[in-house]
């Protein structure tokens, strides 16, 4: 078994204290998705949208990677083949867990829905690191005439690096989905692409997801328990 693709969702960060999307205390609480997570919402009320993501960006200072993020970082170092982690999460918890281990050539991390700690020029589309609040009048470092928007993929926009993800799915031998409800495409379709490639498919989640029947192996429980246990089994094979 050589090449592994791992898809993660909000469930992997839940025990770090980052709320999931569809729980009752979810991220969209108090806000309609259309207002804070669409290009139309941003056009209608940029201040509201910037504040929504400013709050989430500040929240990252209060949280830390958990045992599940660290187990995947360990897998990236110890697995003899390629490991690509594709996360739907916009937090930086995978990044921080991977920063704690030695760099490995065969490891990759893609934030397919963007990153809270990056900002994008509204004029040129260029992206830069950004840790502070963004105001509607914050001037873009790339153009004096432009402002910044969060580097987040909103509904109706194309997820990032899809060609890299599709290539990895087409040649993977193991596909693992962790902490995602399977509500949002194209991520929810990755399991089918991996199956077409002949990969073994595994779901690790608190509860069965919408696409549960597409996974050959399933383990349910908190990510901080079932992810390290799964990685341990994989590495000791
Ligand atoms: P969801 O909130 O839809 O689903 C989170 C999943 O994690 C659920 O299936 C929970 O059962 C599971 N879960 C919760 N706590 C867990 C724990 N401690 N251990 C393991 N699993 C746990 O989040 P996503 O599937 O990530 O998109 O949502 C996908 C996309 O929908 C997001 O990236 C976002 C949202 O709209 C954009 O913003 C474009």
Coordinates of C-alpha atoms and ligand atoms in Angstrom, one line a residue:
X1 CA 0.0 0.0 0.0
X2 CA 1.8 3.1 -1.2
X3 CA -0.1 6.3 -1.6
X4 CA -2.6 7.6 0.9
X5 CA -5.2 10.4 0.6
X6 CA -6.8 11.7 3.8
X7 CA -9.8 14.0 3.7
X8 CA -10.5 15.8 6.9
X9 CA -13.5 18.0 8.0
X10 CA -14.6 20.0 11.0
X11 CA -14.9 16.9 13.2
X12 CA -11.1 16.5 13.5
X13 CA -10.8 20.0 15.1
X14 CA -13.9 19.7 17.3
X15 CA -12.0 18.5 20.4
X16 CA -9.6 21.3 20.0
X17 CA -12.5 23.7 20.6
X18 CA -13.3 24.7 17.0
X19 CA -17.0 24.4 16.5
X20 CA -18.3 22.1 13.6
X21 CA -20.6 23.5 11.0
X22 CA -23.7 21.5 11.4
X23 CA -23.9 21.0 15.1
X24 CA -26.4 23.0 17.1
X25 CA -23.6 25.2 18.4
X26 CA -22.2 25.3 14.9
X27 CA -20.2 27.9 13.1
X28 CA -23.1 29.4 11.2
X29 CA -25.0 30.0 14.5
X30 CA -26.7 33.3 14.4
X31 CA -25.8 33.8 10.8
X32 CA -27.5 32.7 7.6
X33 CA -24.9 30.9 5.4
X34 CA -25.9 33.1 2.5
X35 CA -25.0 36.2 4.5
X36 CA -21.5 35.2 5.6
X37 CA -20.3 32.5 3.2
X38 CA -21.2 33.6 -0.4
X39 CA -19.7 36.3 -2.7
X40 CA -23.2 37.9 -2.8
X41 CA -23.2 38.2 1.0
X42 CA -19.8 39.8 0.9
X43 CA -20.9 42.3 -1.7
X44 CA -24.0 43.2 0.3
X45 CA -22.3 43.6 3.7
X46 CA -18.5 43.4 3.7
X47 CA -18.2 44.6 7.3
X48 CA -20.4 41.8 8.6
X49 CA -18.5 39.2 6.6
X50 CA -15.1 40.5 7.6
X51 CA -16.2 40.6 11.3
X52 CA -17.4 37.0 11.0
X53 CA -14.0 35.8 9.8
X54 CA -12.0 38.2 12.1
X55 CA -13.7 36.5 15.0
X56 CA -12.8 33.1 13.7
X57 CA -9.2 34.2 13.0
X58 CA -8.9 35.5 16.6
X59 CA -10.3 32.2 17.9
X60 CA -7.3 30.3 16.4
X61 CA -5.1 31.9 19.2
X62 CA -7.2 30.0 21.8
X63 CA -6.9 26.5 20.3
X64 CA -4.2 23.9 19.7
X65 CA -3.8 20.8 17.6
X66 CA -5.1 17.6 19.2
X67 CA -4.0 13.9 19.2
X68 CA -5.7 13.3 15.8
X69 CA -3.9 16.1 14.0
X70 CA -0.6 14.9 15.6
X71 CA -1.3 11.3 14.6
X72 CA -1.6 12.4 10.9
X73 CA 1.6 14.4 11.2
X74 CA 3.3 11.2 12.5
X75 CA 1.8 9.2 9.6
X76 CA 3.3 11.8 7.2
X77 CA 6.7 11.2 8.6
X78 CA 6.7 7.4 9.1
X79 CA 4.6 6.1 6.1
X80 CA 7.0 4.9 3.4
X81 CA 4.8 6.2 0.5
X82 CA 3.1 9.5 -0.3
X83 CA 0.6 11.0 2.2
X84 CA -1.7 13.8 1.0
X85 CA -4.0 15.4 3.7
X86 CA -6.8 17.4 2.0
X87 CA -8.6 19.4 4.6
X88 CA -11.9 21.3 4.3
X89 CA -11.0 23.1 7.5
X90 CA -9.9 26.7 7.4
X91 CA -8.1 26.6 10.7
X92 CA -4.3 26.0 10.9
X93 CA -4.3 23.0 13.2
X94 CA -2.9 20.5 10.7
X95 CA -0.2 23.1 9.8
X96 CA 0.8 23.5 13.4
X97 CA 0.9 19.7 14.1
X98 CA 3.1 19.2 11.0
X99 CA 5.4 22.0 12.0
X100 CA 6.2 19.9 15.1
X101 CA 7.6 17.0 13.1
X102 CA 10.5 16.8 10.7
X103 CA 9.7 17.8 7.1
X104 CA 9.1 14.8 4.8
X105 CA 9.2 14.8 1.0
X106 CA 6.3 12.5 0.5
X107 CA 3.9 14.6 2.6
X108 CA 1.4 17.2 1.3
X109 CA -1.3 19.4 2.9
X110 CA -4.0 21.1 0.9
X111 CA -6.6 23.5 2.4
X112 CA -9.3 23.0 -0.3
X113 CA -11.7 25.6 1.3
X114 CA -9.0 28.2 2.0
X115 CA -7.3 29.4 5.2
X116 CA -8.3 31.9 7.9
X117 CA -4.6 33.0 8.2
X118 CA -4.4 34.2 4.6
X119 CA -6.0 37.1 2.8
X120 CA -6.7 37.7 -0.9
X121 CA -6.5 40.9 -3.0
X122 CA -9.9 41.7 -4.3
X123 CA -8.3 43.1 -7.5
X124 CA -5.5 40.8 -8.4
X125 CA -6.4 37.6 -6.6
X126 CA -3.0 37.4 -5.0
X127 CA -2.8 35.8 -1.6
X128 CA -0.6 36.6 1.4
X129 CA -0.3 35.5 5.0
X130 CA -2.6 37.5 7.3
X131 CA -3.0 37.3 11.1
X132 CA -4.8 40.5 12.0
X133 CA -8.3 41.7 11.5
X134 CA -9.3 42.8 8.0
X135 CA -11.5 45.9 7.7
X136 CA -13.6 46.8 4.7
X137 CA -11.0 49.6 4.0
X138 CA -7.8 47.6 4.6
X139 CA -5.7 48.4 1.6
X140 CA -4.3 45.4 -0.3
X141 CA -0.5 45.0 -0.2
X142 CA -0.7 44.1 -3.9
X143 CA -2.6 47.2 -5.2
X144 CA -3.3 50.6 -3.7
X145 CA -6.7 50.7 -5.3
X146 CA -7.9 47.4 -3.9
X147 CA -9.0 45.9 -0.6
X148 CA -8.7 42.4 0.9
X149 CA -11.1 39.6 1.4
X150 CA -10.7 36.4 3.5
X151 CA -8.9 33.6 1.6
X152 CA -12.0 31.4 2.1
X153 CA -13.8 29.4 -0.6
X154 CA -17.4 30.6 -0.4
X155 CA -20.5 28.7 -1.7
X156 CA -20.6 29.0 -5.4
X157 CA -16.8 29.3 -5.7
X158 CA -14.4 26.7 -6.9
X159 CA -12.4 24.8 -4.2
X160 CA -8.6 25.1 -4.4
X161 CA -6.1 22.8 -6.0
X162 CA -8.7 20.4 -7.4
X163 CA -6.4 19.2 -10.2
X164 CA -3.7 18.1 -7.6
X165 CA -6.4 16.4 -5.5
X166 CA -7.9 14.6 -8.5
X167 CA -4.5 13.3 -9.6
X168 CA -3.7 12.0 -6.1
X169 CA -7.2 10.3 -5.8
X170 CA -6.7 8.6 -9.2
X171 CA -3.5 6.8 -7.9
X172 CA -4.1 6.3 -4.2
X173 CA -4.4 2.9 -2.7
X174 CA -5.9 4.0 0.6
X175 CA -8.5 6.8 1.1
X176 CA -9.4 7.9 4.7
X177 CA -12.2 10.3 5.5
X178 CA -12.1 11.9 8.9
X179 CA -14.6 14.1 10.8
X180 CA -16.8 15.2 7.8
X181 CA -20.5 14.8 7.4
X182 CA -20.4 14.3 3.6
X183 CA -22.8 17.2 2.9
X184 CA -20.6 19.3 0.7
X185 CA -19.4 18.5 -2.8
X186 CA -16.9 18.0 -4.4
X187 CA -15.3 16.7 -1.1
X188 CA -18.2 14.3 -0.6
X189 CA -17.4 12.7 -3.9
X190 CA -13.8 11.9 -3.2
X191 CA -14.6 8.5 -1.8
X192 CA -16.2 7.5 -5.2
X193 CA -13.1 8.7 -7.1
X194 CA -10.9 6.7 -4.8
X195 CA -13.0 3.6 -5.2
X196 CA -12.7 4.0 -9.0
X197 CA -9.0 4.0 -8.5
X198 CA -9.3 0.7 -6.6
X199 CA -8.4 2.2 -3.2
X200 CA -9.4 0.7 0.1
X201 CA -11.8 3.3 1.7
X202 CA -12.1 4.0 5.4
X203 CA -14.4 6.4 7.4
X204 CA -13.4 7.6 10.8
X205 CA -16.1 9.8 12.3
X206 CA -18.2 10.4 15.5
X207 CA -21.2 8.9 13.7
X208 CA -22.0 7.4 10.3
X209 CA -21.8 10.1 7.6
X210 CA -24.2 10.5 4.7
X211 CA -21.9 8.5 2.4
X212 CA -21.2 5.8 5.0
X213 CA -22.1 2.9 2.7
X214 CA -19.3 3.8 0.3
X215 CA -16.7 3.0 2.9
X216 CA -15.4 -0.6 3.2
X217 CA -14.0 0.0 6.7
X218 CA -15.7 2.2 9.3
X219 CA -14.8 3.3 12.9
X220 CA -16.9 5.6 15.0
X221 CA -15.9 7.6 18.0
X222 CA -14.1 10.8 19.0
X223 CA -11.3 11.7 16.5
X224 CA -8.7 12.0 19.3
X225 CA -9.2 8.3 20.1
X226 CA -10.0 6.6 16.8
X227 CA -7.4 8.5 14.5
X228 CA -4.3 7.7 16.6
X229 CA -5.5 4.1 17.0
X230 CA -6.0 3.8 13.2
X231 CA -2.6 5.3 12.5
X232 CA -0.9 3.0 15.0
X233 CA -2.5 -0.1 13.3
X234 CA -1.5 1.2 9.9
X235 CA 2.1 1.8 10.8
X236 CA 2.5 -1.5 12.7
X237 CA 1.3 -3.6 9.8
Ligands
LIG1 P1 -19.8 19.3 9.4 O1 -20.0 20.2 10.5 O2 -20.8 19.2 8.3 O3 -19.5 17.8 9.9 C1 -18.7 17.5 11.0 C2 -18.6 16.0 11.2 O4 -17.7 15.7 12.2 C3 -20.0 15.4 11.6 O5 -20.2 14.2 10.8 C4 -19.8 15.0 13.1 O6 -20.4 13.8 13.4 C5 -18.3 14.8 13.1 N1 -17.7 15.0 14.4 C6 -18.0 15.9 15.3 N2 -17.3 15.9 16.4 C7 -16.3 14.9 16.2 C8 -15.3 14.3 16.9 N3 -14.9 14.8 18.1 N4 -14.6 13.3 16.3 C9 -14.9 12.8 15.1 N5 -15.9 13.3 14.3 C10 -16.6 14.3 14.9 O7 -18.4 19.7 8.8 P2 -17.7 19.4 7.4 O8 -18.1 18.0 6.9 O9 -16.2 19.6 7.6 O10 -17.4 24.5 3.7 O11 -18.3 20.5 6.5 C11 -17.9 20.5 5.2 C12 -17.9 21.9 4.7 O12 -19.2 22.5 4.9 C13 -17.0 22.9 5.4 O13 -15.7 22.9 5.0 C14 -17.7 24.2 5.1 C15 -19.1 23.9 5.3 O14 -20.0 24.5 4.6 C16 -17.1 25.8 3.3 O15 -17.0 26.7 4.1 C17 -17.0 26.0 1.8

